[in-house]
PDB file of C-alpha atoms in Angstrom:
ATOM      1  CA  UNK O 212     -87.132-113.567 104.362  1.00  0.00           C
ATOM      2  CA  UNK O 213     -86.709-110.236 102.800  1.00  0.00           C
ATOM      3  CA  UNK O 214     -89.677-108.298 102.064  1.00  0.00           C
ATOM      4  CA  UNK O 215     -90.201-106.593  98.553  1.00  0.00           C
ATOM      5  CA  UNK O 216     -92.367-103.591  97.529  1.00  0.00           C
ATOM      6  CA  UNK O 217     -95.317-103.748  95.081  1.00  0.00           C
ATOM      7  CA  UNK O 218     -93.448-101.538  92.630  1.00  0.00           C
ATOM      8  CA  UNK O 219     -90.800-104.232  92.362  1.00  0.00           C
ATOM      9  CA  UNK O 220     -92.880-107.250  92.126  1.00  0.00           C
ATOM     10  CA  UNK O 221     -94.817-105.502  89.527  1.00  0.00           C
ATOM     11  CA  UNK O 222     -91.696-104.994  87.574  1.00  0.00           C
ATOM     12  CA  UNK O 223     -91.245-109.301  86.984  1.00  0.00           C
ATOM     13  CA  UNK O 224     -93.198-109.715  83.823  1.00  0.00           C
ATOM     14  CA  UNK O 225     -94.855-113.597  84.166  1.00  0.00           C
ATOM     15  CA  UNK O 226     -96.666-114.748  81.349  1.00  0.00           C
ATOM     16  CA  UNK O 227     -98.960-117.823  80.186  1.00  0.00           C
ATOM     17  CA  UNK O 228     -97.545-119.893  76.929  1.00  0.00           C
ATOM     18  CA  UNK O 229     -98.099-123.266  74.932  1.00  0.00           C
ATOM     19  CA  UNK O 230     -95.159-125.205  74.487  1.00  0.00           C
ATOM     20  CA  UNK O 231     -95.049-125.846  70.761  1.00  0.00           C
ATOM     21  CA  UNK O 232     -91.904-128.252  70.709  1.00  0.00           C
ATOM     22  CA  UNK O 233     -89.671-129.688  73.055  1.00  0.00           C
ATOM     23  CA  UNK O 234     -86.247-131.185  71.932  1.00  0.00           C
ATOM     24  CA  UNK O 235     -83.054-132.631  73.544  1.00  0.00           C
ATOM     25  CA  UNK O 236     -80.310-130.511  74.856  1.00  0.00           C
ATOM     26  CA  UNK O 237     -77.544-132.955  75.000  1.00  0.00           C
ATOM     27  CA  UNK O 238     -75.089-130.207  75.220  1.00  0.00           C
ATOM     28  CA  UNK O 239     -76.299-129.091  78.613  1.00  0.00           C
ATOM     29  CA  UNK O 240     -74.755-129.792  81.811  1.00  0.00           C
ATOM     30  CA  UNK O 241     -77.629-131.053  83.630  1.00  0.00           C
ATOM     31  CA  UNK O 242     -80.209-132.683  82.175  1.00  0.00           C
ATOM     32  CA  UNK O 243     -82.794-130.689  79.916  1.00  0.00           C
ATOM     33  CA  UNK O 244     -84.930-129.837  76.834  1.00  0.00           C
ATOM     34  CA  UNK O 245     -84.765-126.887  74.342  1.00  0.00           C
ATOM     35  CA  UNK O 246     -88.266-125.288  75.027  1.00  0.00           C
ATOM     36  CA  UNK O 247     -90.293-123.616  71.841  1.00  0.00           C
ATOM     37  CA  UNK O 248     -92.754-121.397  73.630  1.00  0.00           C
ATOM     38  CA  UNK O 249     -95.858-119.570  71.781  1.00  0.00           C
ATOM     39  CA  UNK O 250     -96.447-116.742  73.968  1.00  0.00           C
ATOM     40  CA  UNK O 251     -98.726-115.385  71.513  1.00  0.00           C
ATOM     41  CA  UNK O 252     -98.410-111.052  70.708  1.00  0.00           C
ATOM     42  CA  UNK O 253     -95.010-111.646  72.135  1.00  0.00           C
ATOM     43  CA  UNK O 254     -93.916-114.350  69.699  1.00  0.00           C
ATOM     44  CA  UNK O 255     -92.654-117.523  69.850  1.00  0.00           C
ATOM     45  CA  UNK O 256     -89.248-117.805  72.310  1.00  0.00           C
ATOM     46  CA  UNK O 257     -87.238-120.398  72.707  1.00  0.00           C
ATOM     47  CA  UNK O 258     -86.356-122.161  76.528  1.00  0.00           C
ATOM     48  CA  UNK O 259     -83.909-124.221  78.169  1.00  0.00           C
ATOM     49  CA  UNK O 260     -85.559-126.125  80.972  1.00  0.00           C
ATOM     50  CA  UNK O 261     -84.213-128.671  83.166  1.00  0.00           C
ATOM     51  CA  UNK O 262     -87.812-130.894  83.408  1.00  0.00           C
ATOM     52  CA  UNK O 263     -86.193-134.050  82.269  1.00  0.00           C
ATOM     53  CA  UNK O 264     -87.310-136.012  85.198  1.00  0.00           C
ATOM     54  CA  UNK O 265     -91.060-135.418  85.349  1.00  0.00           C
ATOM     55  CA  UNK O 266     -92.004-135.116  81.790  1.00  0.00           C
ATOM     56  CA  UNK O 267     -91.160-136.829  78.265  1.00  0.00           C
ATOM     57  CA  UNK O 268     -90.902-134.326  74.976  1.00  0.00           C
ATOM     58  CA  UNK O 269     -93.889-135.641  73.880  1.00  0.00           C
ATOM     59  CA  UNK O 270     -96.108-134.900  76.499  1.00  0.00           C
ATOM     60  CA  UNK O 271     -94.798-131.078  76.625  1.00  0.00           C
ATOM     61  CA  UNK O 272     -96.107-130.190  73.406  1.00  0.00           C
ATOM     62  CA  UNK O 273     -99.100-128.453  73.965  1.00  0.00           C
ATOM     63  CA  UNK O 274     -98.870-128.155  77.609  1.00  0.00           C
ATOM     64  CA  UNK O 275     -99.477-124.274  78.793  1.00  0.00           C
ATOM     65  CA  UNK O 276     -96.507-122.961  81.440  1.00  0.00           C
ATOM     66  CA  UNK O 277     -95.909-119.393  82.920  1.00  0.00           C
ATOM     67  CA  UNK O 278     -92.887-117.555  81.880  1.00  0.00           C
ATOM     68  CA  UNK O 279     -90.579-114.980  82.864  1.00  0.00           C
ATOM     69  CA  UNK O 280     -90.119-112.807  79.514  1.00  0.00           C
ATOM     70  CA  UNK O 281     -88.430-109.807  81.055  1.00  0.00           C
ATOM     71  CA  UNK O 282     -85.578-111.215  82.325  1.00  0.00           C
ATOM     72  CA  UNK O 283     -82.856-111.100  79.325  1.00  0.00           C
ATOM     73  CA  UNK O 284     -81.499-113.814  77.040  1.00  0.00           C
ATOM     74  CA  UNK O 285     -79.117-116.217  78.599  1.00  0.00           C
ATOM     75  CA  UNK O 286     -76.209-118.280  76.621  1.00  0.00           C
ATOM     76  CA  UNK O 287     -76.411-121.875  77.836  1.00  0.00           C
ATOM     77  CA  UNK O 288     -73.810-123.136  75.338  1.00  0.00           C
ATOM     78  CA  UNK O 289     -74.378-122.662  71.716  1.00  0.00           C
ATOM     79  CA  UNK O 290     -78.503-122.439  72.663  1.00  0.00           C
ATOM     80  CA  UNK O 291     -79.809-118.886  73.477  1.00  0.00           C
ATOM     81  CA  UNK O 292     -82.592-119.115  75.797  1.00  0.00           C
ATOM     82  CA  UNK O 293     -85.284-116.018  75.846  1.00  0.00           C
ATOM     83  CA  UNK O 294     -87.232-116.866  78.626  1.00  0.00           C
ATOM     84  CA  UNK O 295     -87.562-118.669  81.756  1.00  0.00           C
ATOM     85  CA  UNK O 296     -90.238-121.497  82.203  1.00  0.00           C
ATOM     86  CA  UNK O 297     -90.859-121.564  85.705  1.00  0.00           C
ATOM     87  CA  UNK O 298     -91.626-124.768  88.351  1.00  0.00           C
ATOM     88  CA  UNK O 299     -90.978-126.015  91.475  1.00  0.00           C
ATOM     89  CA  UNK O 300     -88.665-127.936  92.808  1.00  0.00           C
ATOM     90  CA  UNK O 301     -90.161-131.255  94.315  1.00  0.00           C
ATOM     91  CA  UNK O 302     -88.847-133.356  97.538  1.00  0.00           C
ATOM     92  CA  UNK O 303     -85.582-135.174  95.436  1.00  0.00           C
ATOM     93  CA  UNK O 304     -85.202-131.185  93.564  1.00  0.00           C
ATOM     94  CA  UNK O 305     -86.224-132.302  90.401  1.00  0.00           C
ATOM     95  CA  UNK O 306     -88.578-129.262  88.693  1.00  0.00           C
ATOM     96  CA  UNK O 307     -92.419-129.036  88.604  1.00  0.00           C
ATOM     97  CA  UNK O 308     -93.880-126.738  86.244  1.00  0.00           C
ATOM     98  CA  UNK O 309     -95.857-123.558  86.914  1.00  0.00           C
ATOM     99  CA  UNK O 310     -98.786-124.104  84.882  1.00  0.00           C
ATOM    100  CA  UNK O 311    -102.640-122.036  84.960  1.00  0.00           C
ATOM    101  CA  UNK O 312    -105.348-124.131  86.288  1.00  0.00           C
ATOM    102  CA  UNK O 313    -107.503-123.798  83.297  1.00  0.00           C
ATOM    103  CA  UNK O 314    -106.715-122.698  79.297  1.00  0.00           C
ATOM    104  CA  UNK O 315    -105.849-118.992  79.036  1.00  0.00           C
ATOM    105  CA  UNK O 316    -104.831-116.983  75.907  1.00  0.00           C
ATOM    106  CA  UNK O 317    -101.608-117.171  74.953  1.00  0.00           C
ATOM    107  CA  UNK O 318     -99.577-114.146  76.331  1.00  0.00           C
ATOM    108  CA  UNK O 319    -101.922-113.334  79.503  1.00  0.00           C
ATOM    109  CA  UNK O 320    -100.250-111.689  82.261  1.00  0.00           C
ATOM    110  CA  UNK O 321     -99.823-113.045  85.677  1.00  0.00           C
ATOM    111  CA  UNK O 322    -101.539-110.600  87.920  1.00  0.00           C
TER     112      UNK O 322
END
């Protein structure tokens, strides 16, 4: 595995926010949900995230996940996602999300 330095990790901006909506994407490839993310003093950004298999819209709404924010917009069709909503990939690759172990403000950098 290739090592990094601590000036470029520091450079990946990771945040903590709430997931105000979730909402189908049926114009995606694979699978997935438009995201509506508060990250608080950064706003609210919208997501694409392919989490179909492990969680139902419903139970996403208020549910807090850590974020990429400094990585660009990407197209995905006519949707324009803002950030990325991280997870991990379980044992059949479907994705687990990267959540904080306890309530944190909204916006909070990963440090």
């Amino acid at each position: 595995m290739e090592t990094i330095t601590w000036q470029q990790f520091e450079q990946t901006d990771i945040r903590v926010g709430t997931i105000l909506e979730a909402s189908d994407f049926p114009e995606a490839r694979r699978p997935a949900y438009k995201l509506t993310v508060d990250l608080g003093p950064l706003g609210i950004k919208r997501s694409s995230a392919q989490i179909t298999r492990h969680y139902t819209k419903e139970e996403l709404a208020g549910r807090q996940v850590l974020c990429v924010v400094n990585l660009g917009k990407k197209q995905i069709g006519k949707y324009m996602s803002e950030v990325l909503v991280t997870g991990f990939a379980d044992e059949n690759g479907d994705i687990v999300l990267a959540q904080p172990a306890a309530k944190v403000p909204n916006g909070s950098k990963l440090i």
